[in-house]
Amino acid sequence: MGINICVTGGQWGDEGKGKVIDVLSRDFDVVARFQGGSNAGHTVVINRKTYFLHLIPSGIFHKDKVCIIGNGVVLDPFGLKEEIENLKSNGIEVTPEKLSISDRAHLVLPFHNVLDRSLEKSRVFRKIGTTGRGIGPSYATKALRTGIRVIDLYNDEGLKVMLKDSLDCLNYLFENYFNSEIVDIDKLYNDLLEIREFLRPFVSNTVYKLDKLYREGKSILFEGAQASLLDIDHGTYPFVTSSSVIAGGISSGAGFPASKLDYSLGIFKAYCTRVGNGPFPSEAQNGLGEILRSIGGEFGTTTGRPRRCGWFDLVAAKYAAIVNGYTHIALMKLDVLSKFTELPVCVEYKYKGSKLKEFPSDINLLEKVEPVYKFLKGWDIDITGVKTFEDLPIEAQDYVKFIADKLETEVYLISVGPDRSESIVTYNFLEKA
Ligand code: IMP
C-alpha cells in the first residue's frame, strides 16, 4: 500500500504550504486538492524562478505525478486556463495524464466575483477582507443549489437555463440593491461554450480515479489551501474562508476517506501572519510587526496586501493540531527570526485576570484577550545555508523543539530560505511504505 498524507496550514494561511508540498511531492505519486479555489496562492521557487499557483496542485512541476482537483474545490475555469497556459509557456507539461479535474467541482463565475466584492463593500459590521475571488459566493450558490458544476458545462439543454436561474435574481440585486455592474448572460454562456472544450480532456469523476490509484498502491498527498484558523467551522468565524480546510475535509472534498490517512502534517510559520481582518491575539506591537514584514517579505501572493505579522501562538496552534490530528509539523521561515535577541511565543491568553488555555469560539472574546508570552533566546547568525538540525544554533534548535513538544508532534521539515533546497528535512514519511 502507498502512504497517504494530508498537508494543511496550521495558522491563518501563507505558512509556506507550496514549498513543503513541492519538496514532498517528489516522493508522492498523486497530489490532490480538496477545497478552496483561486483564493489560494502557492508560491514555488525552483532554481530561483518563482511560480505562482492558484488552482493547480504544486505536484505539477514534477514529471510522472498525477494532480487532481477534487470536487470540493471551486474552480474559476478562465483562471485555470490562464494558469495552464502560463505553465506551458514556461516549459512545464500540463496534460490530461498529469491533471484531472472533478466533474462535480462547482464553478466560480464572474457573477460570484461581483457578488463577493459587492457584499464586501456593503458590509458595515465585520468586513471580512476577502480575496475578492468569488469563493464564498460560489460555495453559497452550491449550498443554495443554484450552483453550476463542471459537469453542467456539457449539458447542452440545461446550461443556459441554469445560468439564467442563478443569475437573473443576482443581476436584479446587482442593479437595484448593490448598484454594481450586471453580468451579461449571453456573453457568459458563449464564453463557457468555448472554455468547456479546453477543459474537456481534463474532466473526469476523480473519486474513481483516486480510488483506483489508492488500490494500485500509489502514495497520495492531499494539498490543503488556506489554513485551519480560516476553516468555516473551526476558524475565527466570520473572519474565515468558506470551505472545510482541515484534514477531515478530504472526505467531502475529494471523496477519499480520512480514515485512510497515514499522516497529518501541519505547516506553521516560525512566527505568525494574517491577511485580512479578524482577531490575531499575538499580533506584534511597537513596530516589530513591520520589521517581521519587511524581513519576511510578508505581502499576499493573491492580492499583494501587506500581511499582519506577530509571534507564534501556541494556543491557536494547539487547537489546529487537535482538529487536524497533526502527527508532524513543518516550521517555515525560521531564518526570518535570526538576529532577534529574544523570541516571544504566546503560551496562553489572559482575560480579566483569568488565564485561558483554550482557543475561544467567541471572537468578541478573542479580540480582547491578552497574549501571555514565554521569551525564548534568539540567535545572532544567518542560518540560511544550514543543512542539518544539528548545525542550527542551539537556540534555534530549542525554539523548534519547544514548539513541537508543546504540539505533541514530530518535526518533518524546517525551512531556512525560500528555495526548495533551503530545507532541513528531518523525517521520511515513506520509510514506513
Ligand atoms: P475568501 O477565501 O476570499 O473568502 O477570504 C476570506 C478570508 O480568508 C480573508 O481574510 C482572506 O484574506 C483569507 N484567505 C483566503 N485565502 C487565503 C490564503 O490562501 N492565504 C491567506 N489568507 C487567505
XYZ file of C-alpha atoms and ligand atoms in Angstrom:
456
model
C 0.000 0.000 0.000
C 1.086 3.561 -0.570
C 1.357 6.236 2.085
C -1.303 8.941 2.317
C -0.737 12.313 3.873
C -2.748 15.496 4.242
C -0.910 18.809 4.416
C -2.767 21.752 5.912
C -1.902 25.204 7.162
C -1.868 25.425 10.945
C -2.356 29.193 11.262
C -4.122 31.852 9.154
C -2.580 30.921 5.806
C 0.556 31.729 3.852
C 2.627 29.406 6.013
C 4.579 28.102 3.028
C 2.499 25.067 2.081
C 3.500 25.441 -1.573
C 7.151 24.910 -0.799
C 6.582 21.920 1.502
C 4.258 20.284 -0.983
C 6.778 20.882 -3.711
C 9.523 19.223 -1.614
C 7.224 16.373 -0.550
C 5.665 15.709 -3.916
C 8.930 14.284 -5.232
C 8.135 11.228 -3.098
C 4.387 11.016 -3.705
C 2.656 9.765 -6.844
C -0.505 11.839 -6.602
C -1.175 15.376 -5.365
C -4.834 16.276 -4.810
C -6.615 19.456 -3.818
C -9.895 19.167 -1.945
C -11.137 22.693 -1.110
C -10.763 26.386 -1.803
C -10.154 27.922 -5.167
C -8.040 30.657 -6.624
C -8.116 32.490 -3.295
C -5.108 30.267 -2.630
C -1.760 31.469 -3.832
C 1.054 28.986 -3.604
C 4.494 30.301 -4.297
C 7.051 27.794 -5.517
C 10.641 28.824 -6.147
C 12.612 26.482 -8.383
C 16.138 27.359 -9.413
C 15.477 30.901 -8.219
C 12.486 31.233 -10.590
C 9.207 31.996 -8.800
C 5.934 30.411 -9.879
C 2.502 31.324 -8.510
C -0.179 28.667 -8.462
C -3.779 29.341 -7.572
C -5.645 26.192 -8.546
C -3.270 23.584 -9.888
C -1.595 21.373 -7.264
C 2.121 22.059 -6.832
C 2.924 18.482 -7.923
C 2.617 19.743 -11.494
C 6.312 20.676 -11.504
C 7.340 17.037 -11.219
C 7.260 14.608 -14.116
C 5.105 11.477 -13.756
C 2.895 12.847 -10.973
C -0.869 12.870 -11.147
C -2.505 16.101 -9.973
C -6.151 16.108 -9.001
C -8.551 18.999 -8.465
C -11.251 17.411 -6.296
C -14.984 18.057 -6.118
C -14.644 20.307 -3.053
C -12.624 22.890 -4.979
C -14.431 25.848 -6.507
C -12.982 26.399 -9.897
C -12.666 29.542 -11.999
C -12.449 27.986 -15.472
C -10.971 31.097 -17.071
C -8.302 31.480 -14.391
C -7.481 27.792 -14.694
C -6.957 28.086 -18.450
C -4.607 31.009 -17.889
C -2.686 29.070 -15.247
C -2.295 26.049 -17.528
C -1.128 28.201 -20.430
C 1.302 30.094 -18.253
C 2.889 26.861 -17.002
C 3.105 25.502 -20.537
C 4.813 28.663 -21.775
C 7.454 28.083 -19.076
C 8.087 24.579 -20.350
C 6.039 22.780 -17.655
C 3.984 19.923 -19.075
C 0.238 20.020 -18.288
C -1.505 17.080 -19.928
C -4.706 15.161 -19.114
C -2.460 12.351 -17.868
C -0.962 14.761 -15.323
C -4.040 16.795 -14.384
C -7.607 15.647 -13.639
C -10.460 17.939 -12.712
C -13.527 16.673 -10.876
C -16.728 16.866 -12.866
C -18.508 17.648 -9.564
C -16.443 20.743 -8.729
C -18.500 23.927 -8.623
C -17.553 26.769 -10.922
C -16.635 30.272 -9.856
C -18.164 32.528 -12.484
C -17.896 36.300 -12.975
C -21.140 36.920 -11.071
C -19.624 35.266 -7.999
C -16.784 37.766 -8.137
C -19.207 40.690 -8.480
C -21.218 39.368 -5.521
C -18.064 38.886 -3.434
C -16.952 42.472 -3.988
C -20.470 43.906 -3.622
C -21.108 42.112 -0.327
C -17.749 43.187 1.000
C -18.403 46.808 0.024
C -21.877 46.861 1.533
C -20.929 45.295 4.863
C -20.867 47.809 7.680
C -20.067 45.472 10.556
C -17.281 42.909 10.284
C -15.884 43.461 6.827
C -14.075 40.217 6.153
C -11.409 41.411 3.736
C -11.918 38.537 1.280
C -9.605 37.955 -1.654
C -12.454 39.083 -3.948
C -12.124 35.872 -5.969
C -15.792 34.881 -5.670
C -15.052 31.951 -3.382
C -17.702 32.493 -0.690
C -20.455 33.233 -3.247
C -19.575 30.071 -5.206
C -19.871 27.923 -2.071
C -23.050 29.852 -1.264
C -24.717 29.017 -4.596
C -23.545 25.426 -4.078
C -25.439 25.361 -0.774
C -28.410 27.171 -2.334
C -28.371 24.507 -5.051
C -28.220 27.076 -7.818
C -24.511 26.452 -8.397
C -23.082 25.286 -11.712
C -20.709 22.342 -11.692
C -18.060 21.381 -14.205
C -20.316 18.566 -15.456
C -23.061 21.103 -16.215
C -20.844 22.742 -18.828
C -21.577 19.732 -21.022
C -25.343 19.834 -20.504
C -26.404 21.329 -23.832
C -30.065 21.728 -22.957
C -29.629 22.808 -19.368
C -26.640 25.136 -19.166
C -28.297 28.333 -20.350
C -31.374 27.779 -18.182
C -29.179 27.083 -15.159
C -27.250 30.269 -15.803
C -30.491 32.211 -16.024
C -31.795 30.627 -12.810
C -28.645 31.542 -10.973
C -28.097 34.943 -12.490
C -31.461 36.612 -13.044
C -32.086 37.345 -9.403
C -28.443 38.205 -8.776
C -28.455 40.697 -11.642
C -31.565 42.217 -10.114
C -29.702 42.604 -6.836
C -26.574 43.956 -8.545
C -28.573 46.622 -10.348
C -31.116 47.560 -7.742
C -29.512 46.890 -4.403
C -25.737 46.883 -4.758
C -25.595 49.379 -7.581
C -22.851 47.337 -9.202
C -22.290 46.029 -12.725
C -24.593 43.324 -14.079
C -23.321 40.195 -15.829
C -24.307 39.518 -19.452
C -25.788 36.010 -19.560
C -25.363 35.546 -23.331
C -21.720 36.537 -23.261
C -21.019 34.306 -20.278
C -22.828 31.401 -21.959
C -20.726 31.786 -25.113
C -17.504 32.086 -23.118
C -18.409 28.890 -21.273
C -19.103 27.016 -24.515
C -15.605 27.945 -25.604
C -13.806 27.143 -22.353
C -15.559 23.794 -21.932
C -13.713 22.436 -24.957
C -10.389 23.496 -23.472
C -11.252 21.792 -20.168
C -12.912 18.645 -21.561
C -9.817 16.393 -21.766
C -9.025 17.080 -18.098
C -12.513 16.366 -16.687
C -13.477 13.081 -15.002
C -15.065 11.596 -11.891
C -11.968 11.958 -9.748
C -13.394 9.844 -6.902
C -12.935 6.696 -9.010
C -9.570 7.903 -10.216
C -8.305 8.441 -6.656
C -9.730 5.119 -5.509
C -8.026 3.310 -8.399
C -4.697 4.993 -7.680
C -5.055 4.101 -3.991
C -5.760 0.436 -4.834
C -2.724 0.373 -7.105
C -0.637 1.268 -4.068
C 0.148 4.834 -5.093
C 1.044 7.343 -2.385
C -1.343 10.278 -2.220
C -0.679 13.747 -0.884
C -3.674 15.963 -0.155
C -2.793 19.613 -0.517
C -4.775 21.947 1.713
C -5.270 25.591 0.839
C -5.923 28.477 3.254
C -5.483 27.245 6.808
C -7.064 25.813 9.936
C -7.886 29.118 11.611
C -9.708 30.163 8.429
C -11.795 26.968 8.411
C -15.533 27.636 8.031
C -16.283 25.609 11.193
C -13.137 25.820 13.284
C -11.739 29.194 12.322
C -12.383 32.672 13.670
C -15.885 32.906 12.156
C -16.974 35.089 10.374
C -13.385 36.049 9.516
C -12.821 32.778 7.715
C -12.942 31.319 4.253
C -15.952 29.299 3.155
C -14.667 25.724 2.954
C -13.564 22.856 5.178
C -9.840 23.308 5.089
C -8.929 20.869 7.833
C -7.629 17.351 7.129
C -11.102 15.839 7.549
C -12.149 17.916 4.525
C -10.617 15.310 2.207
C -13.619 13.039 2.784
C -16.163 15.528 1.470
C -13.828 17.467 -0.827
C -12.153 14.566 -2.592
C -14.349 11.583 -1.743
C -11.373 9.937 -0.059
C -11.937 8.635 3.491
C -9.884 10.494 6.100
C -9.507 7.139 7.896
C -7.069 6.110 5.151
C -4.612 8.873 6.018
C -1.279 7.758 7.463
C -0.076 11.235 8.390
C -1.440 14.694 9.017
C 1.188 17.362 8.508
C 0.662 20.905 9.797
C 2.571 23.758 8.241
C 3.413 26.605 10.592
C 5.397 29.738 10.085
C 8.004 30.154 12.844
C 6.094 33.340 13.673
C 2.546 34.200 12.630
C 0.806 36.254 9.937
C -2.716 37.030 8.899
C -4.162 38.736 5.788
C -7.493 40.463 6.026
C -9.462 41.284 9.132
C -10.185 39.285 12.252
C -8.723 38.634 15.683
C -4.982 37.989 15.962
C -4.020 37.896 19.653
C -0.259 37.641 19.140
C -0.035 40.445 16.557
C 3.252 42.265 17.139
C 3.160 45.767 18.560
C 5.614 48.674 18.718
C 6.880 48.447 15.139
C 8.050 44.835 15.485
C 5.317 43.745 13.053
C 6.793 46.000 10.347
C 10.235 44.553 10.990
C 8.926 40.992 10.619
C 7.002 42.013 7.484
C 9.995 43.566 5.864
C 12.454 40.738 6.701
C 9.901 38.055 5.849
C 8.566 39.782 2.694
C 5.058 39.409 4.049
C 2.807 40.557 1.217
C -0.104 38.457 -0.127
C 0.513 36.295 -3.228
C -3.050 36.655 -4.466
C -3.835 40.255 -3.548
C -0.454 41.866 -2.775
C -1.880 43.106 0.538
C 0.591 43.599 3.400
C 0.223 40.773 5.914
C -0.272 41.480 9.585
C 2.651 39.958 11.496
C 3.116 38.650 15.017
C 4.560 35.920 17.178
C 3.961 32.178 17.306
C 0.689 31.482 19.092
C 0.675 28.092 20.803
C -2.924 28.348 21.999
C -4.189 28.710 18.426
C -1.644 26.196 17.079
C -2.697 23.574 19.607
C -6.328 23.945 18.525
C -5.247 23.402 14.908
C -3.198 20.352 15.966
C -6.265 18.860 17.667
C -8.752 19.356 14.821
C -6.313 18.125 12.187
C -4.814 15.337 14.279
C -1.327 16.539 13.393
C 1.297 13.840 13.576
C 4.036 16.137 12.219
C 4.794 19.783 11.632
C 6.928 21.787 9.253
C 8.282 25.027 10.677
C 8.776 27.611 7.967
C 10.823 30.786 7.615
C 12.925 30.112 10.684
C 15.694 32.193 9.034
C 13.469 35.295 9.315
C 13.821 35.143 13.104
C 17.639 35.332 13.059
C 19.003 38.426 14.821
C 16.145 38.887 17.266
C 17.692 38.749 20.724
C 14.598 37.163 22.208
C 11.594 35.458 20.662
C 8.182 35.725 22.281
C 5.938 32.656 21.994
C 2.341 33.053 23.153
C 1.649 30.201 25.601
C -1.730 31.243 26.964
C -4.215 34.111 26.922
C -5.309 36.347 29.767
C -8.770 37.882 30.053
C -9.945 39.983 33.012
C -7.370 38.376 35.282
C -8.194 34.774 34.252
C -5.882 32.533 32.265
C -7.234 30.896 29.119
C -5.546 27.835 27.701
C -8.265 27.065 25.139
C -8.812 28.878 21.850
C -12.141 30.709 22.331
C -15.033 30.221 19.900
C -16.293 33.714 20.675
C -14.362 36.156 18.545
C -15.503 39.069 20.688
C -13.561 37.442 23.488
C -10.640 36.524 21.230
C -10.375 40.162 20.170
C -9.948 41.197 23.809
C -7.595 38.554 25.208
C -4.045 39.471 26.095
C -1.273 37.155 24.952
C 0.972 35.743 27.670
C 4.460 35.261 26.268
C 7.316 32.985 27.121
C 10.512 34.564 25.837
C 12.936 32.160 24.184
C 16.522 33.076 23.384
C 17.235 34.245 19.831
C 20.370 33.615 17.767
C 22.657 36.030 16.060
C 23.833 34.258 12.902
C 22.279 33.843 9.476
C 21.003 30.268 9.224
C 20.036 30.361 5.557
C 22.545 27.815 4.308
C 22.214 25.343 7.184
C 21.629 21.756 6.046
C 21.132 19.734 9.242
C 19.265 20.219 12.501
C 22.483 19.747 14.496
C 24.147 22.602 12.584
C 21.488 25.074 13.658
C 22.475 27.307 16.588
C 21.367 25.670 19.841
C 18.850 28.475 20.441
C 17.188 27.757 17.081
C 17.098 24.037 17.898
C 15.483 24.850 21.253
C 12.917 27.083 19.572
C 11.865 24.296 17.183
C 11.824 21.654 19.937
C 9.779 23.872 22.242
C 7.018 24.278 19.650
C 6.994 20.622 18.534
C 6.906 19.400 22.153
C 4.011 21.655 23.064
C 2.078 20.492 19.988
C 2.989 16.854 20.700
C 4.149 16.314 17.136
C 7.326 15.315 15.381
C 9.169 17.705 13.091
C 9.229 16.850 9.400
C 10.930 19.930 7.957
C 12.487 23.237 8.962
C 12.656 25.873 6.270
C 15.660 28.197 6.284
C 15.208 30.068 2.996
C 12.770 30.403 0.108
C 14.342 27.914 -2.288
C 13.320 24.263 -2.379
C 16.917 23.358 -1.429
C 16.915 25.567 1.680
C 15.109 22.989 3.803
C 16.223 20.766 6.661
C 14.251 17.546 6.292
C 14.249 15.516 9.497
C 11.732 12.762 8.764
C 10.992 10.366 5.910
C 7.280 9.622 5.537
C 7.852 6.898 3.008
C 10.123 4.815 5.231
C 7.021 3.015 6.513
C 5.954 2.051 2.958
P -12.012 34.368 0.845
O -11.455 32.995 0.962
O -11.552 35.089 -0.400
O -13.492 34.397 1.000
O -11.442 35.262 2.055
C -11.813 35.017 3.401
C -10.643 35.252 4.333
O -9.660 34.237 4.116
C -9.911 36.592 4.138
O -9.447 37.038 5.400
C -8.739 36.228 3.255
O -7.664 37.138 3.408
C -8.408 34.847 3.814
N -7.736 33.990 2.821
C -8.304 33.336 1.797
N -7.397 32.620 1.125
C -6.231 32.796 1.750
C -4.916 32.267 1.550
O -4.644 31.456 0.650
N -3.969 32.710 2.428
C -4.251 33.549 3.459
N -5.449 34.047 3.678
C -6.445 33.672 2.843
